[in-house]
Short mmCIF file of C-alpha atoms and ligand atoms in Angstrom, two decimals:
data_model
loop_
_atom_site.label_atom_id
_atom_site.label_comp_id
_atom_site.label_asym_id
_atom_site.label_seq_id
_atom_site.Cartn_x
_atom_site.Cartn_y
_atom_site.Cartn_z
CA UNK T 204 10.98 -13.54 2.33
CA UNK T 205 12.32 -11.18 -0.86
CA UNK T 206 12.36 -7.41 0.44
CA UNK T 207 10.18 -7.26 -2.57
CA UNK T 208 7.59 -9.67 -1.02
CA UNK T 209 8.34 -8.09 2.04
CA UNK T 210 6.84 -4.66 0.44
CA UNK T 211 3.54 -6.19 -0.12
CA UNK T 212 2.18 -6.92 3.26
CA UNK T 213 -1.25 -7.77 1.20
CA UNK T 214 0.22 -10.59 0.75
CA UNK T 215 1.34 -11.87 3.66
CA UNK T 216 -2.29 -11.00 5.33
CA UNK T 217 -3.17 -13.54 2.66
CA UNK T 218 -0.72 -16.14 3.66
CA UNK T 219 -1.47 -15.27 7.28
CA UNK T 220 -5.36 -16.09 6.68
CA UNK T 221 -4.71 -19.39 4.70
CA UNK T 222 -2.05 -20.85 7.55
CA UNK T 223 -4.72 -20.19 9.68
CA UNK T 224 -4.46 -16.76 12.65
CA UNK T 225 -5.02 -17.76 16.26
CA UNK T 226 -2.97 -20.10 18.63
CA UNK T 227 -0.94 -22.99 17.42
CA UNK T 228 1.06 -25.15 19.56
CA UNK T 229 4.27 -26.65 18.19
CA UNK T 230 6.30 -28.20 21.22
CA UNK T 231 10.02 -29.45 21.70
CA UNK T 232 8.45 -32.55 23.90
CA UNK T 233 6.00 -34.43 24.93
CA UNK T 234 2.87 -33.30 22.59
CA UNK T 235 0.59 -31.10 24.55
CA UNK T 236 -0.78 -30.37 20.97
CA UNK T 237 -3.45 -27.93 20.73
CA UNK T 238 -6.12 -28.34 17.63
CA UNK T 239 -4.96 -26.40 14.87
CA UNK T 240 -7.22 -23.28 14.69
CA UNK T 241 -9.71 -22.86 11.46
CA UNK T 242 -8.18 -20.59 9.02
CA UNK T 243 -9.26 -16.91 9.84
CA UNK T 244 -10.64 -15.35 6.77
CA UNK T 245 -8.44 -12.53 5.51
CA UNK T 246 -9.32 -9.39 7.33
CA UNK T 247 -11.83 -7.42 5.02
CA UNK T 248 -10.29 -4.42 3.82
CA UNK T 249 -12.47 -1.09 2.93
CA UNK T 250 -14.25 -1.11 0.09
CA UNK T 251 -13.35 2.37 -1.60
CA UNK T 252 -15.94 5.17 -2.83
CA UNK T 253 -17.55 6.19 -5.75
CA UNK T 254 -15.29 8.90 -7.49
CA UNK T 255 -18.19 11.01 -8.67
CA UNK T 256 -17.38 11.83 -12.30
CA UNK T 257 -18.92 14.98 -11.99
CA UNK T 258 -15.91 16.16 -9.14
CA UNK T 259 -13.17 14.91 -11.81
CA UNK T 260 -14.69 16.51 -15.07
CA UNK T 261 -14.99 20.00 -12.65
CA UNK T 262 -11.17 19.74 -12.30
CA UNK T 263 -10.78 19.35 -15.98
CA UNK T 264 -12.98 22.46 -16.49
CA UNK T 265 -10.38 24.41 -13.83
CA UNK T 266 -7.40 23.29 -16.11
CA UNK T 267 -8.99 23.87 -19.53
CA UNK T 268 -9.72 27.44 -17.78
CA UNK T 269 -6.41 27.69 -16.83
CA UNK T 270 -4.97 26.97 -19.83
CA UNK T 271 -7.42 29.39 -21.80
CA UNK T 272 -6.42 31.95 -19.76
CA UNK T 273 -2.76 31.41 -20.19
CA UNK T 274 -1.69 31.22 -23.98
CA UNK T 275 -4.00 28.23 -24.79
CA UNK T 276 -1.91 25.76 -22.93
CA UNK T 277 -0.25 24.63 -19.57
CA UNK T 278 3.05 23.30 -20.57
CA UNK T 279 6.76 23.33 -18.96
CA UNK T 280 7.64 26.63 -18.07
CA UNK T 281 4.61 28.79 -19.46
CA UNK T 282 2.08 29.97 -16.70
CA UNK T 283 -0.48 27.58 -17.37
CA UNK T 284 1.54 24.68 -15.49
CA UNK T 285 2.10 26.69 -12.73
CA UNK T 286 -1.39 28.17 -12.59
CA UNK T 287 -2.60 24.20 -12.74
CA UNK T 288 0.14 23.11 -9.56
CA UNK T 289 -1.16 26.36 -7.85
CA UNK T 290 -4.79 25.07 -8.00
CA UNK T 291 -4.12 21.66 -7.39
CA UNK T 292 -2.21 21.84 -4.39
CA UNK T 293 -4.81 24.55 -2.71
CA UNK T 294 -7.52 21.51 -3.03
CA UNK T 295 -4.89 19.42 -1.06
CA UNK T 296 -3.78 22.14 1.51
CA UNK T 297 -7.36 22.75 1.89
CA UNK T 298 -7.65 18.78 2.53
CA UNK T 299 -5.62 18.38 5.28
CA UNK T 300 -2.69 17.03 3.16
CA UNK T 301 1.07 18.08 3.55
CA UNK T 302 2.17 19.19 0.49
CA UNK T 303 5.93 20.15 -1.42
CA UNK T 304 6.30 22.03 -4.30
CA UNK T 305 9.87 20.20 -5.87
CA UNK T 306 11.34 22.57 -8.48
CA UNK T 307 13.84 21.52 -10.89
CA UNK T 308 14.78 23.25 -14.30
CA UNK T 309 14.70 22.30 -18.22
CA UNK T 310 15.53 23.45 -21.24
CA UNK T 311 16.32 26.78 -18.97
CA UNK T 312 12.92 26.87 -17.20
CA UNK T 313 11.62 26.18 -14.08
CA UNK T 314 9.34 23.67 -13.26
CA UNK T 315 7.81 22.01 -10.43
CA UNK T 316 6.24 18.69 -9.14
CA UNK T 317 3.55 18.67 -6.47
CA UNK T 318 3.91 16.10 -3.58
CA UNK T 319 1.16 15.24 -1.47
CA UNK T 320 1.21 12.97 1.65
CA UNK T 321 -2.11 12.05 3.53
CA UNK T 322 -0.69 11.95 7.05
CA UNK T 323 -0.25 8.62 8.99
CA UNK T 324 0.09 4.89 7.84
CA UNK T 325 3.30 3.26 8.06
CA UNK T 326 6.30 5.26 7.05
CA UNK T 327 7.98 2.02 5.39
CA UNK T 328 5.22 0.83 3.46
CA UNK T 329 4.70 3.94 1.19
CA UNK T 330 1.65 3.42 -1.74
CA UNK T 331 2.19 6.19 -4.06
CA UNK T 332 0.07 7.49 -7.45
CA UNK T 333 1.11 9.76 -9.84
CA UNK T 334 0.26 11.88 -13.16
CA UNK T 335 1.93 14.20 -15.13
CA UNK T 336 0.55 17.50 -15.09
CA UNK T 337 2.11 19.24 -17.74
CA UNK T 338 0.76 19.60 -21.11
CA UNK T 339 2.47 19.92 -24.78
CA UNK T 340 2.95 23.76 -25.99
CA UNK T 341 0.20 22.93 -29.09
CA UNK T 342 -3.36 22.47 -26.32
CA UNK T 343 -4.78 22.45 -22.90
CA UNK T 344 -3.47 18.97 -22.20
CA UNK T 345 -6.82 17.92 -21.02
CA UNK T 346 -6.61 14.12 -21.80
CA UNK T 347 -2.89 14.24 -21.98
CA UNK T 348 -2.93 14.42 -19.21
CA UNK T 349 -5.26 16.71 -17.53
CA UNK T 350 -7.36 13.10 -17.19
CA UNK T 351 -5.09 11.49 -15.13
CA UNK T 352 -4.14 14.53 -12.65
CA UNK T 353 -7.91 15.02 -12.00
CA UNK T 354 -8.63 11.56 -11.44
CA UNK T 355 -5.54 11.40 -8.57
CA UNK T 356 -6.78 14.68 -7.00
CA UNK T 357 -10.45 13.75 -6.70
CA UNK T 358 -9.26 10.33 -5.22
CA UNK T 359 -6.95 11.68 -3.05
CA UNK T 360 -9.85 14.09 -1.68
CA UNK T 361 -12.10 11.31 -1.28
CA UNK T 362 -9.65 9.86 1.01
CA UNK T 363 -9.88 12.93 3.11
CA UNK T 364 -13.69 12.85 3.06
CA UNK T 365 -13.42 9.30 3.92
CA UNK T 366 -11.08 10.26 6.79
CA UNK T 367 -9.16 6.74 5.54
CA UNK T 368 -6.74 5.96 8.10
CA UNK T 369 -4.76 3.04 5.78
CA UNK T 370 -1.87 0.69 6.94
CA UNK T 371 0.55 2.01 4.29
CA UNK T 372 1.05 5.87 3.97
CA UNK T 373 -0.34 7.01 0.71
CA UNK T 374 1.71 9.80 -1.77
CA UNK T 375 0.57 11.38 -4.71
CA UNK T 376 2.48 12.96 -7.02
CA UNK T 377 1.68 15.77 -9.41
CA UNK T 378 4.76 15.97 -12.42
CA UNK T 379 6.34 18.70 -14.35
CA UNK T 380 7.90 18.29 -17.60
CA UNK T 381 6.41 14.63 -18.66
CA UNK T 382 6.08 15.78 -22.43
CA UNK T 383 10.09 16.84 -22.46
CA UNK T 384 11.26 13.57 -21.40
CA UNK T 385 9.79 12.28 -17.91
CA UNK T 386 12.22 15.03 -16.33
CA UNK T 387 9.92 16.02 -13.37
CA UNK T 388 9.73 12.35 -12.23
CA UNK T 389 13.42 11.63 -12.94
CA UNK T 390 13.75 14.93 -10.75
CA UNK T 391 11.70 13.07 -7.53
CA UNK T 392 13.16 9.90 -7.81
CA UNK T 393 16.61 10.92 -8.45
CA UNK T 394 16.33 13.01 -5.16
CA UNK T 395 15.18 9.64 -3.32
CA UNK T 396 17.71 8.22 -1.29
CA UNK T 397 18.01 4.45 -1.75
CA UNK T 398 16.56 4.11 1.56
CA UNK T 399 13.76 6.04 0.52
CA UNK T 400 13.18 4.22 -2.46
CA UNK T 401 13.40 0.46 -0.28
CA UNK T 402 10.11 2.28 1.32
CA UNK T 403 7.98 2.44 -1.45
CA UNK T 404 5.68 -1.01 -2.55
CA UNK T 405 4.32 0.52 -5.38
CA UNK T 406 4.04 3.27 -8.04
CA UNK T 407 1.02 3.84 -10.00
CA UNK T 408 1.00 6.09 -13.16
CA UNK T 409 -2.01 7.67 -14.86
CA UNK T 410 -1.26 9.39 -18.68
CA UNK T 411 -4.32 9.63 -20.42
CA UNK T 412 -7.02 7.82 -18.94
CA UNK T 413 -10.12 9.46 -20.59
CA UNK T 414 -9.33 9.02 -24.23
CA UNK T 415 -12.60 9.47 -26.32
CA UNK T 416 -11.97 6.56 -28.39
CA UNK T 417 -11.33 4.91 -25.55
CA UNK T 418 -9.22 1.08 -24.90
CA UNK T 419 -9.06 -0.48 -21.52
CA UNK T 420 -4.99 -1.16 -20.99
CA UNK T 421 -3.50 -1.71 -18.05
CA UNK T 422 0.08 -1.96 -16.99
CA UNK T 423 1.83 -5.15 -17.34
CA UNK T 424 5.25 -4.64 -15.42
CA UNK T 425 4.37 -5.95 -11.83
CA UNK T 426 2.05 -8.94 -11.46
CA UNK T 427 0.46 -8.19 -8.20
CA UNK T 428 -0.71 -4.03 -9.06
CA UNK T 429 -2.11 -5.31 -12.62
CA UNK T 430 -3.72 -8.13 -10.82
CA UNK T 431 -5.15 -5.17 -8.76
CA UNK T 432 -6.88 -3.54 -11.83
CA UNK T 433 -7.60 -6.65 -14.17
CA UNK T 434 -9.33 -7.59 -11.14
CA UNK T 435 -11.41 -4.86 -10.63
CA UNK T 436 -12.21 -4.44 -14.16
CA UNK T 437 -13.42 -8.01 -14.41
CA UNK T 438 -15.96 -7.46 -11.63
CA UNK T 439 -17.70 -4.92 -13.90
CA UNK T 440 -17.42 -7.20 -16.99
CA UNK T 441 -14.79 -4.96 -19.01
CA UNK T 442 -12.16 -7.06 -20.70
CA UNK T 443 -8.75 -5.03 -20.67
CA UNK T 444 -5.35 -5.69 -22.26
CA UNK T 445 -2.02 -5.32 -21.08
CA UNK T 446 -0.25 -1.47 -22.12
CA UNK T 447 2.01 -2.93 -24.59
CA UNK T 448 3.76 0.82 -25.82
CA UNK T 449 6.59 -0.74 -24.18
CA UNK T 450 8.74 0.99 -21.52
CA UNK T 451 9.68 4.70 -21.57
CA UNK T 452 6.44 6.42 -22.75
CA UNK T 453 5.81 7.90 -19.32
CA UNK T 454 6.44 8.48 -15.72
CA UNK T 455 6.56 5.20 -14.04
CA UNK T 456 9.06 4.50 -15.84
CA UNK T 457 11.72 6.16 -13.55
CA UNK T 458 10.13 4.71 -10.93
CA UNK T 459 10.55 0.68 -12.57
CA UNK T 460 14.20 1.96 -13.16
CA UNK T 461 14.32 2.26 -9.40
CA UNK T 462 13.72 -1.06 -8.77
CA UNK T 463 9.96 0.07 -7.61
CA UNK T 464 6.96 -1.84 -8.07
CA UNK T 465 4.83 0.31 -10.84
CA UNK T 466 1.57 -0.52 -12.37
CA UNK T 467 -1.32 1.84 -13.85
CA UNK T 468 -3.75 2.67 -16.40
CA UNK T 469 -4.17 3.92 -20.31
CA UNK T 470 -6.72 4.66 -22.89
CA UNK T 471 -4.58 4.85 -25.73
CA UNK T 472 -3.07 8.07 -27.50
CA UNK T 473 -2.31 7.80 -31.59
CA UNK T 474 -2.67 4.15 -32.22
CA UNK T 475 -5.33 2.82 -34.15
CA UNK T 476 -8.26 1.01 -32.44
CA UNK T 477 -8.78 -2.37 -34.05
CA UNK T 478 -12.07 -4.16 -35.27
CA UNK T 479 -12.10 -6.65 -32.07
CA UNK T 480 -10.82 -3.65 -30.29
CA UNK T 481 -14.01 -1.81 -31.18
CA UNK T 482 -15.80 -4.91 -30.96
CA UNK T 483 -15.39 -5.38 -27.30
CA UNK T 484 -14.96 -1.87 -26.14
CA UNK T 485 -17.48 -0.22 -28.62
CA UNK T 486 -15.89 3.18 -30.38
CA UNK T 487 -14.27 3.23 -33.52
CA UNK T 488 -12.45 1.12 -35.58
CA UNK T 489 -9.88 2.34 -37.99
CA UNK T 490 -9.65 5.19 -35.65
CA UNK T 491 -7.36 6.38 -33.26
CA UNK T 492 -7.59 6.01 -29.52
CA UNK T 493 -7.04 9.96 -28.97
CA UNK T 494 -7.42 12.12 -32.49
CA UNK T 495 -6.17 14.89 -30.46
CA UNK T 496 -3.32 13.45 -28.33
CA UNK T 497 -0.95 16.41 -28.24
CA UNK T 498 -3.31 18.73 -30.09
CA UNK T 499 -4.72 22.01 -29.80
CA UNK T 500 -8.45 20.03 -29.54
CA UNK T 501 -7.33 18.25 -26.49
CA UNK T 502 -9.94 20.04 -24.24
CA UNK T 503 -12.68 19.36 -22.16
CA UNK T 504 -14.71 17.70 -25.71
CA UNK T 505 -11.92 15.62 -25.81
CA UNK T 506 -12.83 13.03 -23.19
CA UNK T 507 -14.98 10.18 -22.68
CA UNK T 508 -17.14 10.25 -19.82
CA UNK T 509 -17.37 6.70 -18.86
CA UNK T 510 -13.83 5.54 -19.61
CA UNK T 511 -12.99 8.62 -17.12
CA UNK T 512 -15.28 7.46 -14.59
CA UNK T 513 -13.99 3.61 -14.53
CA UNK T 514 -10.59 4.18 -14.11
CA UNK T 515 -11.58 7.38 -11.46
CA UNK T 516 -13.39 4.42 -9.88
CA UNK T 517 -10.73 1.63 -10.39
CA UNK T 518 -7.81 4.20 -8.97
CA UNK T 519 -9.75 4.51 -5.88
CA UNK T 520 -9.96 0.65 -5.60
CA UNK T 521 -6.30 0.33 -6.20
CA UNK T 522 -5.55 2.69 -3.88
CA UNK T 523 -8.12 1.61 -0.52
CA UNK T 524 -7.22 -2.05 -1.29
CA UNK T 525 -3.09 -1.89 -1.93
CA UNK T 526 -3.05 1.19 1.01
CA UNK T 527 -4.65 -1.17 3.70
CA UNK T 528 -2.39 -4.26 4.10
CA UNK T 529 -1.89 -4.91 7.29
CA UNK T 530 1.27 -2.25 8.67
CA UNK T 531 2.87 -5.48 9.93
CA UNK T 532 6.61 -6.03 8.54
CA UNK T 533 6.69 -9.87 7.14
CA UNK T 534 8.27 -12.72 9.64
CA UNK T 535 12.28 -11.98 10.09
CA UNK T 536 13.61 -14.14 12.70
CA UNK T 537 14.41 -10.96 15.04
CA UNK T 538 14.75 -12.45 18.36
CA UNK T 539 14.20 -10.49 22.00
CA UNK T 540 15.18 -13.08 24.96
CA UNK T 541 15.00 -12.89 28.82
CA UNK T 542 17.34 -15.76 30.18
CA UNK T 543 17.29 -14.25 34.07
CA UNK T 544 15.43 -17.06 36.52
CA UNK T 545 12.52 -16.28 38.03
CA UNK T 546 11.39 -18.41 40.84
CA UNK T 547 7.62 -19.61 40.33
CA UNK T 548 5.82 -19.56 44.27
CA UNK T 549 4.08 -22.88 44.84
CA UNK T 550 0.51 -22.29 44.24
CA UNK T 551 1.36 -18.66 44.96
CA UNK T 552 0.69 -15.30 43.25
CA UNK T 553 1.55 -15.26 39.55
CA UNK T 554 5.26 -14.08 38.44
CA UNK T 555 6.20 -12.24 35.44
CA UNK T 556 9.57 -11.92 33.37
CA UNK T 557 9.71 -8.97 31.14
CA UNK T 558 10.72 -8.98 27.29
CA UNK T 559 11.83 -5.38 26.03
CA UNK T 560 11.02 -4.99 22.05
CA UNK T 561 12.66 -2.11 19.98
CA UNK T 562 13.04 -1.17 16.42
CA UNK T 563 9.96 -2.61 14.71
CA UNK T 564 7.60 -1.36 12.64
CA UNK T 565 3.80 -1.77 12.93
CA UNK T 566 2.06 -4.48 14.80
CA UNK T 567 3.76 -7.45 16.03
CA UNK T 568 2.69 -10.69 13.60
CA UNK T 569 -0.06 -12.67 13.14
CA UNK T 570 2.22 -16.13 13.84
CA UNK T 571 4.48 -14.61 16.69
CA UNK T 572 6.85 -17.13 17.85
CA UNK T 573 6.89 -17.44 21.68
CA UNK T 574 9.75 -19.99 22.94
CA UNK T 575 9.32 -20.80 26.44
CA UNK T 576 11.90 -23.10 29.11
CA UNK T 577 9.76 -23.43 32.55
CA UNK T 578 11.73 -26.12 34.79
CA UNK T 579 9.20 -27.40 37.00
CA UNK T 580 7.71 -30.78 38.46
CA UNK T 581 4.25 -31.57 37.59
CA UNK T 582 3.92 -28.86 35.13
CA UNK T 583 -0.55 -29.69 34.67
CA UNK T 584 0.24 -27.27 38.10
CA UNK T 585 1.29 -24.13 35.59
CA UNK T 586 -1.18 -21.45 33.74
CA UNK T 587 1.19 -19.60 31.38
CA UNK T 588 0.47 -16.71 29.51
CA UNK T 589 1.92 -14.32 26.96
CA UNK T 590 1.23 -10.59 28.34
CA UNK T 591 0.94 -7.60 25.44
CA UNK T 592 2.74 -4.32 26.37
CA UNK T 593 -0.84 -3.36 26.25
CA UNK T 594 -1.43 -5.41 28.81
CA UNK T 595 -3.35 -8.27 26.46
CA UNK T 596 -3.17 -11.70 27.72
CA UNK T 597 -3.26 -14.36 25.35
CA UNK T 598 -3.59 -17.73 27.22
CA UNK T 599 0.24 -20.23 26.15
CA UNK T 600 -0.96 -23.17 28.84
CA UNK T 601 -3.97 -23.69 30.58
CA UNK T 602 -3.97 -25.93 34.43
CA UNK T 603 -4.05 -29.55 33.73
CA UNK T 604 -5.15 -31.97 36.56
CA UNK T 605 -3.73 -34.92 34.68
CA UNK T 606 -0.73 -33.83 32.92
CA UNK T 607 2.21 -34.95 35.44
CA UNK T 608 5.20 -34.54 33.18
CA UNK T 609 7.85 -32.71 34.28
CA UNK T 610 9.18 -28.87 32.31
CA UNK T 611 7.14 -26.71 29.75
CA UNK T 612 9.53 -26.47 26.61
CA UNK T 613 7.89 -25.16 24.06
CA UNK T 614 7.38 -23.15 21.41
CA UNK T 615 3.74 -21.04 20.94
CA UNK T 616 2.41 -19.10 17.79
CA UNK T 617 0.47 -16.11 19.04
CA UNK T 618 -1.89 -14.12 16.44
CA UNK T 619 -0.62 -11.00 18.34
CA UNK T 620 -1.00 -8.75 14.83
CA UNK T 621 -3.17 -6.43 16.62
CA UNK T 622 -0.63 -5.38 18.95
CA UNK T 623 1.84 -2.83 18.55
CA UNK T 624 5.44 -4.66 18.10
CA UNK T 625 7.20 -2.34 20.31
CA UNK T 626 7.18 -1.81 24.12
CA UNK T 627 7.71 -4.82 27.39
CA UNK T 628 6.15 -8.02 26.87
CA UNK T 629 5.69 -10.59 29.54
CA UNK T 630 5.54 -13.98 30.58
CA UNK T 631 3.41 -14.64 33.19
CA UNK T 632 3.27 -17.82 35.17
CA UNK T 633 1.33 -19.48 38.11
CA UNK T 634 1.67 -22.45 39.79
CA UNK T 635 -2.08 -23.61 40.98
CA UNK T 636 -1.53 -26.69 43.03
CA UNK T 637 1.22 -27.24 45.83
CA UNK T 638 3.58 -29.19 46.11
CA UNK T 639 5.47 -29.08 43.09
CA UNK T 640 7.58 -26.52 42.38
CA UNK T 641 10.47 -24.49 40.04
CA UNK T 642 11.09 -21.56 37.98
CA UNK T 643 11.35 -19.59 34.79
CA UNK T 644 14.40 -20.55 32.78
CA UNK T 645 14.36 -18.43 29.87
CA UNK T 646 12.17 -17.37 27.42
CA UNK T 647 11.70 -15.15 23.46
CA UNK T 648 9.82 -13.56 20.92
CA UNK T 649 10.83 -14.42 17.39
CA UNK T 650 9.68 -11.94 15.09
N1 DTR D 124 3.90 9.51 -23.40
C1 DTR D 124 2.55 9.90 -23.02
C2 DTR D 124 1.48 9.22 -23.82
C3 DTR D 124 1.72 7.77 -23.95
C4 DTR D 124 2.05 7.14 -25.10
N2 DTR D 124 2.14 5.78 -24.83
C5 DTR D 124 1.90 5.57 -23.55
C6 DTR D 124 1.90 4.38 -22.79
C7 DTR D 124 1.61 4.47 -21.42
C8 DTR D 124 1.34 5.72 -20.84
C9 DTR D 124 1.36 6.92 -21.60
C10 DTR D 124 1.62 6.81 -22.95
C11 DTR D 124 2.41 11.39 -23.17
O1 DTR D 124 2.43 11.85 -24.30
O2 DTR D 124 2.29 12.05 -22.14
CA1 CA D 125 -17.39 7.01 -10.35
ZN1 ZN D 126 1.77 13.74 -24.04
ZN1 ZN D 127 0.86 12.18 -21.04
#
């Protein structure tokens, strides 16, 4: 599986669903095949909130405040940005999130991006969004891209009021310095080691999501996150088209660079909205997406309410159903084996042999691989059974009155994705009839 794949354990719980959860039987010899098990459906993942516009459009009137009260805008290095990071990341603190102020300077100033992590979720499977929060020196920056940090924050808060307790751990990034080049975001991910940047599955931008002559676009450079947002548009009957400015007009871009999955939203900034443009999306034709894109009447006026609330609402989506996969690391052949003997008492107490797992991740799969190599006569005699380090049996071989053969060797798949991967798993056996007799040979976990 590609250690891109591998970052998308969406899909996987997908795959996992349509091959069917539960206990399969695949043995070296003779058959004792079990019935294959219906698929499972996938696991239902949280359906996310209503962002209330109202919430979002109160941030906006913060920022436009801010930026009133602080030279008329809130741009790299002037006191507006900072006053905006400064109210931003007391919403956050005040959230329960852990946040870091980065600073980096340009053009001879300091700036600063705003990191937020909601605590818990899997530290290798990190879901981040992002928005620049920097303006141009000429406005308030409110749709560029006072829009898109509003729209993070307010989700990001509604995952605190939600007390969502996702799979993946979930980032959000505030940047400094978009409008001079993408510098704050080249700042973050330069300061990622590659390590770090292996962790994350996806990036997702926001730069001017409220435009009041507004187009649907959305991202185009990773299949599965535009999926995500086509998708979701689609279900409320809004047509979108892919963000075809081409690469390098904003933040994600560093982020693609890194080799990270990056996807998003737009409304459009100077270009022109077309007749079937305006035809499908109502507006204006002839017109320009954003009249005021880096303009002094880029304020609170300069928005459109509903395009603002869909993609508040389809952020939120993106976010509950790409941050829930399933925290369990895709099938990789990792192998934890107990060869000692253990002597099975003719129908006697059961006996165990222990299996010790370290260094995973998450839950163990949902198609665990569990060899087994009993030597025994008259094996119908045995009950085997896989025991959890939580102390979960799940049932390998029932008693069998009829089944004389001679040795269990075979190989079980165990839907054991709801137990934690790490800790001592066991084999437990127990010979029911007398008579016949023999012992544990050996037996694994395949991961
Ligand atoms: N560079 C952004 C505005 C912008 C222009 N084209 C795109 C395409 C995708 C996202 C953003 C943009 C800015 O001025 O901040
Ligand atoms: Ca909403
Ligand atoms: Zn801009
Ligand atoms: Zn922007």
């Amino acid at each position: 599986m590609s250690s891109r794949t591998a970052r998308r354990p969406w899909i996987r719980r997908l795959a996992t669903a349509l091959a069917g959860g539960g206990l399969l039987v695949s043995l070296a010899a003779p058959a004792l095949a079990a019935p294959s098990a219906p698929p499972a459906p996938p696991a239902p993942t949280l359906a996310a909130p209503d962002i209330p516009l109202a919430n979002v459009k109160a941030h906006l009137s913060q920022l436009q405040s801010l930026a009133t009260a602080n030279g008329g805008n809130r741009a790299h290095g002037r006191a507006g940005y900072r006053a905006s990071i400064d109210y931003i990341k007391a919403k956050l603190d005040a959230a329960g999130y852990t946040t870091t102020l980065q600073p980096f300077t340009s053009n001879g100033a300091t700036g600063w991006n705003l990191i937020a992590d909601w605590p818990g979720g899997d530290p290798n499977q990190v879901l981040m969004a992002g928005a620049h929060l920097d303006s141009v020196t000429s406005g308030p920056g409110i749709n560029d891209n006072g829009s898109g940090s509003a729209a993070i924050l307010e989700t990001a808060l509604a995952v605190s009021r939600e007390g969502l307790n996702p799979e993946q751990h979930l980032r959000f990034g505030w940047w400094g310095a978009e409008e001079l080049g993408l510098v704050g975001s080249r700042n973050y991910v330069n300061s990622l080691s590659t390590t770090e940047r292996a962790k994350f599955s996806g990036y997702l931008n926001f730069d001017m999501i409220g435009s009041p002559n507004p187009g649907y676009f959305v991202y185009d450079d990773d299949t599965q996150l535009e999926k995500v947002f086509k998708d979701w548009y689609a279900s409320k009957g809004i047509s979108t088209e892919i963000e075809t400015e081409g690469d390098g007009r904003s933040d994600h871009s560093n982020f693609k660079n890194a080799g990270i999955p990056v996807g998003g939203l737009f409304t459009g900034a100077s270009r022109t909205k077309t007749t079937a443009q305006a035809q499908k999306w109502g507006g204006t034709a002839g017109q320009a997406f954003d009249r005021c894109y880096h303009s002094s009447c880029d304020t609170t006026s300069n928005i459109n309410d509903t395009a603002l609330d869909r993609n508040s609402d389809a952020i939120a989506h993106a976010v509950w159903t790409l941050g829930a996969g399933t925290g369990t690391p895709p099938p990789d052949g990792t192998t934890f084996e107990n060869t000692a003997d253990v002597a099975v008492p003719d129908r006697g107490a059961a006996v165990e042999s222990p299996v010790t797992v370290t260094g995973r991740t998450g839950n163990a799969p949902a198609n665990l691989q569990v060899g087994v190599d009993i030597k025994h006569t008259w094996r119908g005699d045995l009950v085997v059974d896989l025991v959890a380090p939580d102390g979960t049996a799940y049932r390998l071989k029932s008693y069998s009155s009829s089944d004389s053969a001679d040795n269990v060797i075979a190989t079980y798949t165990v839907d054991a994705s709801s137990e934690t991967a790490n800790g001592t798993w066991k084999l437990r056996v127990q010979d029911q009839v007398a008579n016949d007799t023999g012992y544990i040979d050996s037996w694994k976990l395949v991961f």
